[in-house]
XYZ file of C-alpha atoms in Angstrom:
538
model
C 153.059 167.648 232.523
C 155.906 165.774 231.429
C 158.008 168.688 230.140
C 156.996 170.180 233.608
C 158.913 167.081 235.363
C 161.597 166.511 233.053
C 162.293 171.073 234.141
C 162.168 170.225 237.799
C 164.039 166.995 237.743
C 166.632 168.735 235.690
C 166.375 172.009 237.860
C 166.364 169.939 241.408
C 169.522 168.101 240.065
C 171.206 170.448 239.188
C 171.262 172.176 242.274
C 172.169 169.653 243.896
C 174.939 169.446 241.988
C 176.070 172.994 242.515
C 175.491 173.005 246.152
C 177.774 169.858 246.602
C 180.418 171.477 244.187
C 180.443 174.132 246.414
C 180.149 172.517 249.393
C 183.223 170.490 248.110
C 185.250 173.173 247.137
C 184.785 175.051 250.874
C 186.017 172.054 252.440
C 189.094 171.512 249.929
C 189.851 175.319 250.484
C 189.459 175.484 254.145
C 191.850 172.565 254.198
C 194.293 174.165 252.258
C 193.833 177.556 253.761
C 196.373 180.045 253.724
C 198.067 177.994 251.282
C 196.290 179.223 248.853
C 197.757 182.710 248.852
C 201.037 180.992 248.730
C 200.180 179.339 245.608
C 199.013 182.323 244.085
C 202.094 184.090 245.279
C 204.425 181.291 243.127
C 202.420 182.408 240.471
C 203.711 185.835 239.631
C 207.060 184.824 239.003
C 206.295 183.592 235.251
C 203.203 182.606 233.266
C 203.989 179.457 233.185
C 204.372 178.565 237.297
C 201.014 180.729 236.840
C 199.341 178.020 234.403
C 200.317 175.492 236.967
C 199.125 177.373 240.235
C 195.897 178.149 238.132
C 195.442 174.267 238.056
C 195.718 173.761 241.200
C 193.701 175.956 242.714
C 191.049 175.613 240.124
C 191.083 172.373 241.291
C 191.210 173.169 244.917
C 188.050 176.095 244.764
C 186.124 173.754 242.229
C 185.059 177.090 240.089
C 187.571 178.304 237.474
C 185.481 181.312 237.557
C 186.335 182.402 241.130
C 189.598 181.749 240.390
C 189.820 184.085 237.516
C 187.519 186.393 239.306
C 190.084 186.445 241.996
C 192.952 186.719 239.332
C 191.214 190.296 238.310
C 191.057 191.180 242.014
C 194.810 190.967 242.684
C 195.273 192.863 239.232
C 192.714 195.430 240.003
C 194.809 195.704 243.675
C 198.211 196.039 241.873
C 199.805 192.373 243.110
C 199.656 190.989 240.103
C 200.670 192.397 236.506
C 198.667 191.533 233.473
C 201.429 189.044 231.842
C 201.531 186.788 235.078
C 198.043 186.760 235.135
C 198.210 185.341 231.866
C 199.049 182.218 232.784
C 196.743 181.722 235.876
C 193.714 182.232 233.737
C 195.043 179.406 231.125
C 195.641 176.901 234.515
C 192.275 178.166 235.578
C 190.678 176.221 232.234
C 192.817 173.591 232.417
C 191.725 173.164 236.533
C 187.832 173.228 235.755
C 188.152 169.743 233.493
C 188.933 168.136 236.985
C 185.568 168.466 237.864
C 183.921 166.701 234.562
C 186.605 164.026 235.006
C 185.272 163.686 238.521
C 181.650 163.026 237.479
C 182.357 160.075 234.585
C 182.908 157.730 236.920
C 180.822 155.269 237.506
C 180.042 155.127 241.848
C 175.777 156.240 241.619
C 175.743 152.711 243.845
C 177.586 154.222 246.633
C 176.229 158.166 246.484
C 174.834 157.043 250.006
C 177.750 155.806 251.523
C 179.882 159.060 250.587
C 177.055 160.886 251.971
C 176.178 159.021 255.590
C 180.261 159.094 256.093
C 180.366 162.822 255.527
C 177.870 163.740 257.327
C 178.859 161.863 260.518
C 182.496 163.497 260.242
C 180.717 166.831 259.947
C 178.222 166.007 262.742
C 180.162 164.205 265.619
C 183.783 165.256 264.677
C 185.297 167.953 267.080
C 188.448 168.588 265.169
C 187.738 171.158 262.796
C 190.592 169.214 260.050
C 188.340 166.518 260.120
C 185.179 168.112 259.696
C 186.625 169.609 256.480
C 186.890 165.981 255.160
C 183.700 165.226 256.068
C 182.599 168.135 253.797
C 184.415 167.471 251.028
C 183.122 163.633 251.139
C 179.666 164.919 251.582
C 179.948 167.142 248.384
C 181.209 164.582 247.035
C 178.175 162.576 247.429
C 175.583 165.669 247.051
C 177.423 166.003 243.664
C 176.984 162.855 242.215
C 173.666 162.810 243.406
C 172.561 165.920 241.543
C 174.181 164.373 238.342
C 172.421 161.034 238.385
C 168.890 163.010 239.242
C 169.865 165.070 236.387
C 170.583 161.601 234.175
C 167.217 160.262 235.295
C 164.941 163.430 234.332
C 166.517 163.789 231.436
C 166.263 160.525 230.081
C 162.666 161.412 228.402
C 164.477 163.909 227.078
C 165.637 162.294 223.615
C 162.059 161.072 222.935
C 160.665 164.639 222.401
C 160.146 166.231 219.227
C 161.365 169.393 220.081
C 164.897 168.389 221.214
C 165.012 165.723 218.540
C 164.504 169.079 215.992
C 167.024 170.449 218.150
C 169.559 168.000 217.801
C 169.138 168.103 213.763
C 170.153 171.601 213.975
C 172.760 171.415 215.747
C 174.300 168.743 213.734
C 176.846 170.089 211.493
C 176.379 173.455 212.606
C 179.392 174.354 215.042
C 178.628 178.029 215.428
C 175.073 177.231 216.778
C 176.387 175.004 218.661
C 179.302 177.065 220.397
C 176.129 179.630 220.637
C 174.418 176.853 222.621
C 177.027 175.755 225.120
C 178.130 180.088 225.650
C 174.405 180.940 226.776
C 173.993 177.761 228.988
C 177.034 178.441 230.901
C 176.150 182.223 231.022
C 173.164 181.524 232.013
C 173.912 179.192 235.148
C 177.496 180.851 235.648
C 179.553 177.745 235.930
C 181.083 176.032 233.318
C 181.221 172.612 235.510
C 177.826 172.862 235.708
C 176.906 173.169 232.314
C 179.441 170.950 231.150
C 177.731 168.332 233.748
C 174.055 168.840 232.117
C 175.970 168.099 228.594
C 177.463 164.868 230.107
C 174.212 163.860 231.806
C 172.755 164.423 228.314
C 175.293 162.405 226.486
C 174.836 159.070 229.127
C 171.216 159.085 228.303
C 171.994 159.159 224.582
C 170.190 162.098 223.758
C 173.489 163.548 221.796
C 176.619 162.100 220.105
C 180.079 163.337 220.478
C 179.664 165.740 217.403
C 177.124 167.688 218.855
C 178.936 167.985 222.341
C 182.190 168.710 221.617
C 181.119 172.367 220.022
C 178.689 172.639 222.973
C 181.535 172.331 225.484
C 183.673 174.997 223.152
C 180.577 177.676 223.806
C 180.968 176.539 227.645
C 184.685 177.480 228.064
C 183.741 180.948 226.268
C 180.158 181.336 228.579
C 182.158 180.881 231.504
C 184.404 184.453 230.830
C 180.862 186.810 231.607
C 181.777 186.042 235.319
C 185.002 187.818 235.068
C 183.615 190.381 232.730
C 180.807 191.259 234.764
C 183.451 191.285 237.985
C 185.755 194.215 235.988
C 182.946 196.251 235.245
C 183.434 198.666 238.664
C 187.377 198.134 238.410
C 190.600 199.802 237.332
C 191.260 198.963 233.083
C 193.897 196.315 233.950
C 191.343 194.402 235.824
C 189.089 194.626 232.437
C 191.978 193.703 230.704
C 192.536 190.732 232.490
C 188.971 189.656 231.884
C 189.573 190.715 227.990
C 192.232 188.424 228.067
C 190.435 185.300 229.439
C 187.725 185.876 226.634
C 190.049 185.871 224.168
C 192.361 183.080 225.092
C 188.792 181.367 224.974
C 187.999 182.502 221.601
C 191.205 182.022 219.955
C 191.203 178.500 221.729
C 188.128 178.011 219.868
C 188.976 179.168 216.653
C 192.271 177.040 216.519
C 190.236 173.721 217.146
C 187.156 174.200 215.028
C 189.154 172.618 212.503
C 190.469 169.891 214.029
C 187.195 168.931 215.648
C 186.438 165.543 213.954
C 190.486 164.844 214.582
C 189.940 165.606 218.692
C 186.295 163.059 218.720
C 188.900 160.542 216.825
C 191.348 160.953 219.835
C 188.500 160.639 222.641
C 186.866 157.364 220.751
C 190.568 156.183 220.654
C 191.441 156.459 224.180
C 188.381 155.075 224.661
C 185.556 154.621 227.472
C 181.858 155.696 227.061
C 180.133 158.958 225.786
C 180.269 161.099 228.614
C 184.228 160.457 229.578
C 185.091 161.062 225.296
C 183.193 164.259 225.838
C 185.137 165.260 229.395
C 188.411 163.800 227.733
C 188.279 166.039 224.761
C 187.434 169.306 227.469
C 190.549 168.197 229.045
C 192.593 167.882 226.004
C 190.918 171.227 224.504
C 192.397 173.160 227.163
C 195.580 171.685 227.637
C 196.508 171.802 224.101
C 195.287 175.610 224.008
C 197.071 176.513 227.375
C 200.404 174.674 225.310
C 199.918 176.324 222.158
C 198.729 180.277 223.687
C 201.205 179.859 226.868
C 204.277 181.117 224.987
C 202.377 184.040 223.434
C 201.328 185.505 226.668
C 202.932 189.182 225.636
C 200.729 189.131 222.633
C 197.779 188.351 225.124
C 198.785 191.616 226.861
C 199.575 194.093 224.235
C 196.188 192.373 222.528
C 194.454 193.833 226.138
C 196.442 197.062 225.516
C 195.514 197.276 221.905
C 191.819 196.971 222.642
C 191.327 198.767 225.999
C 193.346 201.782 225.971
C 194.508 203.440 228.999
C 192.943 207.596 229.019
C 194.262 208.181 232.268
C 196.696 206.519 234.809
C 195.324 204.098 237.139
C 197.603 203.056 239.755
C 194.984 202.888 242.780
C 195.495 199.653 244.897
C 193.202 198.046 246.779
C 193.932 195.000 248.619
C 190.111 194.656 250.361
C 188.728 194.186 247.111
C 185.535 192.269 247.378
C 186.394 189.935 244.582
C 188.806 188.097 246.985
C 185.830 187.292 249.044
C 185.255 184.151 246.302
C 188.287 182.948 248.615
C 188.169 183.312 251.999
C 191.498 182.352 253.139
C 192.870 184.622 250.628
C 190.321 187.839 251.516
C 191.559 187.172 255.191
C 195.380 186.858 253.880
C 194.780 190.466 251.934
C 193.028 191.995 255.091
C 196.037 190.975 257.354
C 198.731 192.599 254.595
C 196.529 195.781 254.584
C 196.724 195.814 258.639
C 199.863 195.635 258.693
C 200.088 198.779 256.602
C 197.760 200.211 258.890
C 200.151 199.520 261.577
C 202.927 200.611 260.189
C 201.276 203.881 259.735
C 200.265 204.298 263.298
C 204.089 203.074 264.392
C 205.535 206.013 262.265
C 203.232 208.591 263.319
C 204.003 207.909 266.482
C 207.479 208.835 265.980
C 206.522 212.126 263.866
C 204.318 212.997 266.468
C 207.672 212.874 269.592
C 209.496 214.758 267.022
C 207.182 217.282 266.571
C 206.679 217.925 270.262
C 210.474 217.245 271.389
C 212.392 218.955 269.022
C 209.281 221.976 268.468
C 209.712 220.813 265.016
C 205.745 221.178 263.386
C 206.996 220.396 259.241
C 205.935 217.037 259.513
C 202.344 218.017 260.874
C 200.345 217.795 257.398
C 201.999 214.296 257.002
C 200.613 213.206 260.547
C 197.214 214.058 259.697
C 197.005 212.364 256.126
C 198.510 209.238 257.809
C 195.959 209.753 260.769
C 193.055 210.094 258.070
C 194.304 207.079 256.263
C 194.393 204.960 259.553
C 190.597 205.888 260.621
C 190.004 204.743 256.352
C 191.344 201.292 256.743
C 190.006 200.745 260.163
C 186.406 201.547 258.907
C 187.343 199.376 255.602
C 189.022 196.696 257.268
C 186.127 195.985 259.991
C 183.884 196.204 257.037
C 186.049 193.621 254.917
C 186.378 191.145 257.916
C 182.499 190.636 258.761
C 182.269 190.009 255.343
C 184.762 187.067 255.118
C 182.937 185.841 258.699
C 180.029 185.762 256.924
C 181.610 183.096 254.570
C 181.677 179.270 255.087
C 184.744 179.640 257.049
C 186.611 177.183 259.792
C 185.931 178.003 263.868
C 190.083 178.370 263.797
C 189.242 181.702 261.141
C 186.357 182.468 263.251
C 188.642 183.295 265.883
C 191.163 185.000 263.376
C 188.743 187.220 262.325
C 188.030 188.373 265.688
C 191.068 188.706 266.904
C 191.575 190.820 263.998
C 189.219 192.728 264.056
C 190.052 193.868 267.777
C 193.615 194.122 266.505
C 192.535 196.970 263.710
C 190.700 198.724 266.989
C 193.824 199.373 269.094
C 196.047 200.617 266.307
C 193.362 202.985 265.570
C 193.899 203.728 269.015
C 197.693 204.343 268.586
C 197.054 206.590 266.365
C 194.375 208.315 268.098
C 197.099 208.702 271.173
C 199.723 209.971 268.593
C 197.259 212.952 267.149
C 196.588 213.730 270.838
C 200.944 214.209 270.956
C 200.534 215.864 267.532
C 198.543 218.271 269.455
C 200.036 218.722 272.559
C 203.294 219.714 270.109
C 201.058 222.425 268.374
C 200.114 223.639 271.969
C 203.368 224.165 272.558
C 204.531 226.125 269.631
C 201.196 228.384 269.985
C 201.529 228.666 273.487
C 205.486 228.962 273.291
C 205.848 226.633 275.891
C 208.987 225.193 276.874
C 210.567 221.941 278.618
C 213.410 221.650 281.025
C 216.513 219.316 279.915
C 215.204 216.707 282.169
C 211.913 216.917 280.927
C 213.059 216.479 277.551
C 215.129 213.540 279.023
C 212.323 212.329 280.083
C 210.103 212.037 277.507
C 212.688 210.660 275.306
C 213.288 207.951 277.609
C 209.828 207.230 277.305
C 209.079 207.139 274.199
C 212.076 205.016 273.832
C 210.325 202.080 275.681
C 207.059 203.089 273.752
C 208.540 202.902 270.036
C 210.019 199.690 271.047
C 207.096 198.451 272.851
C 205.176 198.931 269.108
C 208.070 197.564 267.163
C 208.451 194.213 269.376
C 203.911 194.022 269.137
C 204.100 194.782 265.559
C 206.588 191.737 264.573
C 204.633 190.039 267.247
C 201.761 190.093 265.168
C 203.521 189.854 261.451
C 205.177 186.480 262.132
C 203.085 185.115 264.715
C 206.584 185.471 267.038
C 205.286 184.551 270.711
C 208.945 185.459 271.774
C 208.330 188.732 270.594
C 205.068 189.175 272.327
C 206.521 188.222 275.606
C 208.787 191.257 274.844
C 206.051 193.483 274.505
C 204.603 192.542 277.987
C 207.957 192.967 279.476
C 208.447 196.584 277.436
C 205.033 198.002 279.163
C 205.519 196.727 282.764
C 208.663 199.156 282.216
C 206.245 201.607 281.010
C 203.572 201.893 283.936
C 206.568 201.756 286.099
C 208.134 205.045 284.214
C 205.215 206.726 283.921
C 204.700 206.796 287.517
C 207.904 207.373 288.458
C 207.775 210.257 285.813
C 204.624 212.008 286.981
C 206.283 211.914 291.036
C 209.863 213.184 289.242
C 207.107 215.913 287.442
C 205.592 217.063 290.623
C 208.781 217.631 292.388
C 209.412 220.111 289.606
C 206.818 221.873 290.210
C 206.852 222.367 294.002
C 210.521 223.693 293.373
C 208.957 225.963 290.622
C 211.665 224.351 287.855
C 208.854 224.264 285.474
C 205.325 226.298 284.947
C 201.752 224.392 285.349
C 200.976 225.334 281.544
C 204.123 223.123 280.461
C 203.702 220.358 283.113
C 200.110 219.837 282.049
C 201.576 219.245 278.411
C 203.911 217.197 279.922
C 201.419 214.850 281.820
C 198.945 214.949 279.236
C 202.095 213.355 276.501
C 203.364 210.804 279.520
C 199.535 209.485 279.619
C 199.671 208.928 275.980
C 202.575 207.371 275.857
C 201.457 204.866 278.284
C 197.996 204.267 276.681
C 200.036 203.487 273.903
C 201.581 200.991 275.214
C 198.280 199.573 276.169
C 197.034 198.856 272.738
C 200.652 197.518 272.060
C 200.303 194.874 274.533
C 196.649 194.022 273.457
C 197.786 192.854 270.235
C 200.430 191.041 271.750
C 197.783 189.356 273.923
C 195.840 188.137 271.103
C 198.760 186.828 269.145
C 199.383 185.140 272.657
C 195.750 184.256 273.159
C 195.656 182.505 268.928
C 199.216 180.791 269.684
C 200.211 178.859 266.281
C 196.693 179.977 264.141
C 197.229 183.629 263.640
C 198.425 184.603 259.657
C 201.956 184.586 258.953
């Protein structure tokens, strides 16, 4: 019976634990929000801006596992090459020590107060900014309350015959103990966490420093089967990238198993109890490898290239790439880039499409069609991508976003609905040899004139969150409605003085309408970049 408590105690805690990590991180990282793809943008200049934006937003996520897991997502979608992502893996180590410095101190007498204050942000605050502090308080709290349930169930712990064995074997055996710490951390899939059970372990006095510090080696290595298990259904640079954080983990390993009775010299040095020696020498174990591995990060690579060998080119990107879901803000950053391809699309076949019916010029058909097949493809994979991030721990502002977004993605699958339908209308009139008169043509150049600019002014609308430009749109459609009516009166006195036939004028009304429904969707989007004012992406 006592084993059975000592399991659930250890079990209870340490969920508890996890859930306030995690409620912790979501409330750092929906504070810092887009700023997060920022950081990871700084990144890819150098390995060494990486190592530091690793840090942070280790740090920031509380997981260094989503952050590498997120690192092979932007490789796997071609944003990031495999010798910048070098360095954001090392950072990533170096960030997840935060968290074990976190839980040495010493506050179990005011675990209650962190946890009443965050809960009454969360529960009677209306701004959403302050909410997110009352999260990350209240994971705060929940975090230190898992560790000192785990301290308390685990005190029995040293009394027991079977870890006492335990303990003996581990002792002077480095390998089994490396073995040790790798499965644990496998086997819960955080390294904080398992590097918390270690330290609860240590403050009861069930282990010396000896006996950890090999321990937390086999945690930094346990915590790579994330990433390795993420690359399994991507492109080989993404597996790369996860071959390289195993074996800037291993090597780390192998170039400190030597020194380790030098590093628990440093620890006692500096000082302080058990449990912050053991969470000083897992931040000095990763700095010191980051230091020593940074400047090598080519050899990393052509390591990765050595081992993995590349049969065929793979040079697919995908920016909706569900590993970025580990990061919200970042998954809703990579859906907005890949909408504004979509738009772009949509923009230029709406100009291929005028061409084609204008100038009776049908080259560029084919092209309209693949871009037409590619729009319908992201509109299905964006909507698909988006309830996915909603369905995240995301702020009421992102909420909206999301939305917004997703109607967004609707209307320029509209556009390019309306520009097929012109596509069309052109191929009617090459079959049908069909022709215009001059002011016809006129005509529909004018309008497609205030159409293409109509898109142009709602797409920058929407790209830098420009309400200036938005206005624009509203004043480009008015102009619109007004021409197409004026048009279709202009059209009809045409044909009551027989200028044109009913064949070509019903081509001709039919391409007006479009043009007009076009602007439509164009001044939707401007609406909700109107309707979001300062919160929409940039």
């Amino acid at each position: 019976m006592e084993y059975i408590n000592i399991l659930l105690g250890l079990f209870s805690g340490l969920a508890l634990f996890l859930f306030g990590m995690e409620f912790m991180g979501d409330g750092l990282e929906n504070a810092a929000g887009s700023r997060l793809k920022s950081f990871f943008d700084k990144a890819i200049t150098n390995p060494f801006k990486g190592a530091l934006v690793g840090t942070i937003v280790t740090a920031i996520i509380q997981s260094s596992s989503a952050t590498t897991v997120m690192v092979v997502g932007f490789v796997n979608a071609g944003l990031m090459s495999l010798y910048q992502a070098v360095g954001v893996i090392m950072g990533a180590n170096i960030g997840t020590t935060i968290t074990g410095q976190l839980i040495t101190f010493k506050i179990d007498d005011y675990i209650p107060l962190f946890i009443i204050i965050g809960a009454a942000l969360i529960l009677f605050m209306k701004q959403q900014n302050r909410k997110e502090i009352g999260k990350i308080i209240f994971g705060f709290g929940l975090l230190f309350m898992g560790l000192s349930t785990m301290k308390e169930s685990m005190s029995p712990i040293a009394e027991t015959t079977f870890f006492q064995d335990l303990i003996v074997a581990l002792e002077g055996n480095m390998f089994l103990g490396i073995l040790v710490g790798a499965i644990m951390t496998a086997v819960v899939q955080s390294s904080s966490a398992s590097t918390a059970i270690l330290l609860s372990l240590a403050a009861t006095g069930a282990i010396n420093l000896q006996v950890a510090i090999p321990i937390l080696f086999g945690n930094n290595i346990g915590t790579c089967v994330t990433a390795l298990l993420s690359s399994l259904n991507a492109n080989k640079v993404a597996k790369k990238a996860a071959f390289i954080h195993l074996a800037f983990n291993l090597i780390g390993t192998l170039i400190f198993l030597p020194f380790i009775n030098l590093l628990s010299q440093i620890v006692v040095t500096i000082g302080g109890d058990i449990d912050r020696q053991i969470a000083n020498a897992h931040t000095i174990f990763n700095i010191v490898n980051a230091a020593l591995l940074l400047p090598f990060a080519g050899l990393f690579v052509k390591l990765a290239n050595l081992a993995l060998k590349d049969k065929e080119s793979e040079t697919t990107i995908n920016r909706l790439d569900p590993r970025f879901l580990e990061s919200p803000a970042i998954a809703f950053e990579q859906a907005f880039q890949e909408s504004l391809t979509m738009f772009e699309l949509a923009k230029e076949n709406v100009t291929l499409a005028t061409n084609a019916l204008i100038e009776s010029d049908l080259s560029q058909t084919k092209k309209i069609y693949e871009n037409e097949a590619e729009i319908n493809r992201l509109e299905r994979d964006l909507s698909t991508f988006l309830v996915s991030i909603s369905s995240h721990d995301i702020t009421e502002v992102d909420t909206n976003r999301i939305a917004s977004m997703i109607k967004i993605v609707n209307d320029i699958e509209r556009i390019g609905d309306h520009s097929k339908n012109i596509a069309e209308l052109a191929q009617e009139v090459s079959t049908g040899k069909l022709t215009f008169t001059k002011d016809a043509l006129e005509e529909l150049k004018l309008i497609y004139n205030y159409t293409i600019e109509s898109i142009k002014s709602s797409y920058t609308s929407y790209k830098t969150n420009n309400r200036e430009k938005a206005n624009d749109t509203m004043i480009f459609e008015e102009n619109i409605d007004r021409l197409e009516e004026l048009l279709r009166d202009k059209h009809i006195q045409r044909l009551s003085q027989n200028k044109c036939n009913a064949h070509s004028g019903a081509v001709f009304l039919d391409a007006i309408s479009n043009f007009e429904r076009i602007g439509d969707h164009s001044i939707n989007i401007a609406e909700y970049v109107l309707s979001l004012g300062n919160t929409t992406a940039k």
